[in-house]
Amino acid sequence: MARGSYKVAGVIAGLLYVGMTVLLFKGPSFTTSGFGQEAVSVKCGSLIAVGWPSDGSFLDTESSTSWGDHITTDRNVGSAGRLGIARDCSERRDTYLAFMVVLAVPANILATLAILSRRDARRSLPVSRGQG
């Protein structure tokens, strides 16, 4: 690897790590509506927040299920609607996690190449030969 290319590999690896961090902390959001009904905005919890207690969680007394995702609407979506929203949020978080795994492979390879190339560049100092 050329001397300057370790910097490029390091920058690309850094950008991939930033992308993975964004996916870890940013929760998915979407808008959904039933036929002839007003839209419902949903903000799902992030991957890092899943399973952590929060003030936004509440208990659905009909099915005794805890919800951590935020639903913005003036109408009642009911238990079936909440189950569908929870499923959709879970699927979107799974997609975020899959993207993180896909980004992790090239990020780690590029970071390793950058570190090894930089170390090799430091070792390749000119060596003088003794005269005979």
Short mmCIF file of C-alpha atoms in Angstrom, two decimals:
data_model
loop_
_atom_site.label_atom_id
_atom_site.label_comp_id
_atom_site.label_asym_id
_atom_site.label_seq_id
_atom_site.Cartn_x
_atom_site.Cartn_y
_atom_site.Cartn_z
CA MET A 1 0.00 0.00 0.00
CA ALA A 2 1.38 3.42 -0.91
CA ARG A 3 2.38 5.77 1.88
CA GLY A 4 -0.49 8.22 1.37
CA SER A 5 -3.14 5.57 0.88
CA TYR A 6 -3.20 4.64 4.57
CA LYS A 7 -4.63 8.09 5.24
CA VAL A 8 -7.40 7.53 2.70
CA ALA A 9 -8.18 4.10 4.17
CA GLY A 10 -8.23 5.62 7.66
CA VAL A 11 -10.59 8.43 6.62
CA ILE A 12 -12.97 6.01 4.91
CA ALA A 13 -12.89 3.70 7.93
CA GLY A 14 -13.62 6.68 10.19
CA LEU A 15 -16.61 7.69 8.06
CA LEU A 16 -17.96 4.13 8.21
CA TYR A 17 -17.58 4.14 12.01
CA VAL A 18 -19.47 7.45 12.19
CA GLY A 19 -22.25 5.93 10.08
CA MET A 20 -22.45 2.96 12.43
CA THR A 21 -22.65 5.30 15.43
CA VAL A 22 -25.50 7.25 13.84
CA LEU A 23 -27.40 4.00 13.21
CA LEU A 24 -26.81 2.97 16.83
CA PHE A 25 -28.15 6.17 18.41
CA LYS A 26 -30.77 7.40 15.87
CA GLY A 27 -34.14 5.75 16.21
CA PRO A 28 -36.13 5.01 13.08
CA SER A 29 -39.34 6.94 12.46
CA PHE A 30 -42.22 6.53 10.04
CA THR A 31 -45.76 7.63 9.28
CA THR A 32 -48.56 5.15 8.77
CA SER A 33 -52.31 5.27 8.30
CA GLY A 34 -55.19 2.90 7.79
CA PHE A 35 -57.57 3.18 4.85
CA GLY A 36 -59.52 6.42 5.24
CA GLN A 37 -57.85 7.34 8.53
CA GLU A 38 -55.53 10.17 9.46
CA ALA A 39 -51.78 9.53 9.49
CA VAL A 40 -50.04 8.40 12.66
CA SER A 41 -46.43 9.48 13.25
CA VAL A 42 -44.23 7.00 15.06
CA LYS A 43 -40.76 7.56 16.48
CA CYS A 44 -39.12 4.27 17.39
CA GLY A 45 -36.53 3.88 20.11
CA SER A 46 -32.91 3.60 18.97
CA LEU A 47 -30.91 0.39 19.05
CA ILE A 48 -28.96 1.55 22.10
CA ALA A 49 -32.15 2.49 23.97
CA VAL A 50 -33.99 -0.78 23.37
CA GLY A 51 -34.60 -2.45 26.68
CA TRP A 52 -33.56 0.53 28.80
CA PRO A 53 -36.29 2.01 30.99
CA SER A 54 -37.43 5.46 29.95
CA ASP A 55 -40.01 8.04 30.98
CA GLY A 56 -41.72 7.62 27.58
CA SER A 57 -42.62 3.99 28.26
CA PHE A 58 -46.10 3.07 29.35
CA LEU A 59 -48.03 -0.09 30.03
CA ASP A 60 -50.81 -1.33 27.77
CA THR A 61 -53.16 -2.78 30.38
CA GLU A 62 -55.08 -4.98 27.91
CA SER A 63 -52.12 -7.16 26.99
CA SER A 64 -49.67 -6.18 29.76
CA THR A 65 -47.03 -5.24 27.21
CA SER A 66 -44.53 -2.45 27.78
CA TRP A 67 -44.04 0.02 24.94
CA GLY A 68 -41.07 2.34 24.53
CA ASP A 69 -41.87 3.82 21.12
CA HIS A 70 -43.61 7.19 20.83
CA ILE A 71 -46.83 7.47 18.86
CA THR A 72 -48.12 10.92 17.89
CA THR A 73 -51.86 11.01 17.17
CA ASP A 74 -55.09 12.41 18.55
CA ARG A 75 -57.00 9.19 17.98
CA ASN A 76 -56.83 5.84 19.75
CA VAL A 77 -54.88 3.27 17.71
CA GLY A 78 -55.97 0.32 19.86
CA SER A 79 -54.07 -2.79 20.90
CA ALA A 80 -53.85 -4.25 17.39
CA GLY A 81 -52.48 -0.97 16.07
CA ARG A 82 -49.92 -0.80 18.87
CA LEU A 83 -48.83 -4.38 18.17
CA GLY A 84 -48.36 -3.53 14.48
CA ILE A 85 -46.40 -0.40 15.34
CA ALA A 86 -44.20 -2.34 17.76
CA ARG A 87 -43.55 -4.95 15.04
CA ASP A 88 -42.73 -2.24 12.47
CA CYS A 89 -40.34 -0.52 14.90
CA SER A 90 -38.65 -3.83 15.65
CA GLU A 91 -38.22 -4.57 11.93
CA ARG A 92 -36.73 -1.13 11.32
CA ARG A 93 -34.30 -1.53 14.23
CA ASP A 94 -33.32 -4.94 12.80
CA THR A 95 -32.61 -3.24 9.46
CA TYR A 96 -30.45 -0.61 11.21
CA LEU A 97 -28.54 -3.40 12.97
CA ALA A 98 -28.04 -5.25 9.67
CA PHE A 99 -26.64 -2.08 8.06
CA MET A 100 -24.27 -1.70 11.02
CA VAL A 101 -22.99 -5.25 10.53
CA VAL A 102 -22.52 -4.66 6.80
CA LEU A 103 -20.59 -1.42 7.49
CA ALA A 104 -18.46 -3.04 10.21
CA VAL A 105 -16.69 -5.44 7.83
CA PRO A 106 -15.16 -2.87 5.44
CA ALA A 107 -14.59 -0.41 8.31
CA ASN A 108 -12.51 -2.93 10.24
CA ILE A 109 -10.59 -4.06 7.15
CA LEU A 110 -9.77 -0.47 6.16
CA ALA A 111 -8.80 0.46 9.72
CA THR A 112 -6.49 -2.56 9.92
CA LEU A 113 -4.89 -1.70 6.58
CA ALA A 114 -4.41 1.91 7.65
CA ILE A 115 -2.75 0.90 10.92
CA LEU A 116 -0.51 -1.74 9.31
CA SER A 117 0.50 0.53 6.41
CA ARG A 118 1.36 3.34 8.78
CA ARG A 119 3.46 1.01 10.92
CA ASP A 120 5.23 -0.37 7.86
CA ALA A 121 5.93 3.17 6.59
CA ARG A 122 7.64 4.02 9.88
CA ARG A 123 9.78 0.88 9.78
CA SER A 124 11.05 1.44 6.25
CA LEU A 125 13.76 3.92 7.13
CA PRO A 126 16.84 4.08 4.90
CA VAL A 127 19.46 1.60 6.00
CA SER A 128 23.13 2.30 5.37
CA ARG A 129 25.40 -0.61 4.55
CA GLY A 130 28.73 -1.03 6.14
CA GLN A 131 31.79 -0.94 3.92
CA GLY A 132 33.69 -3.96 3.66
#
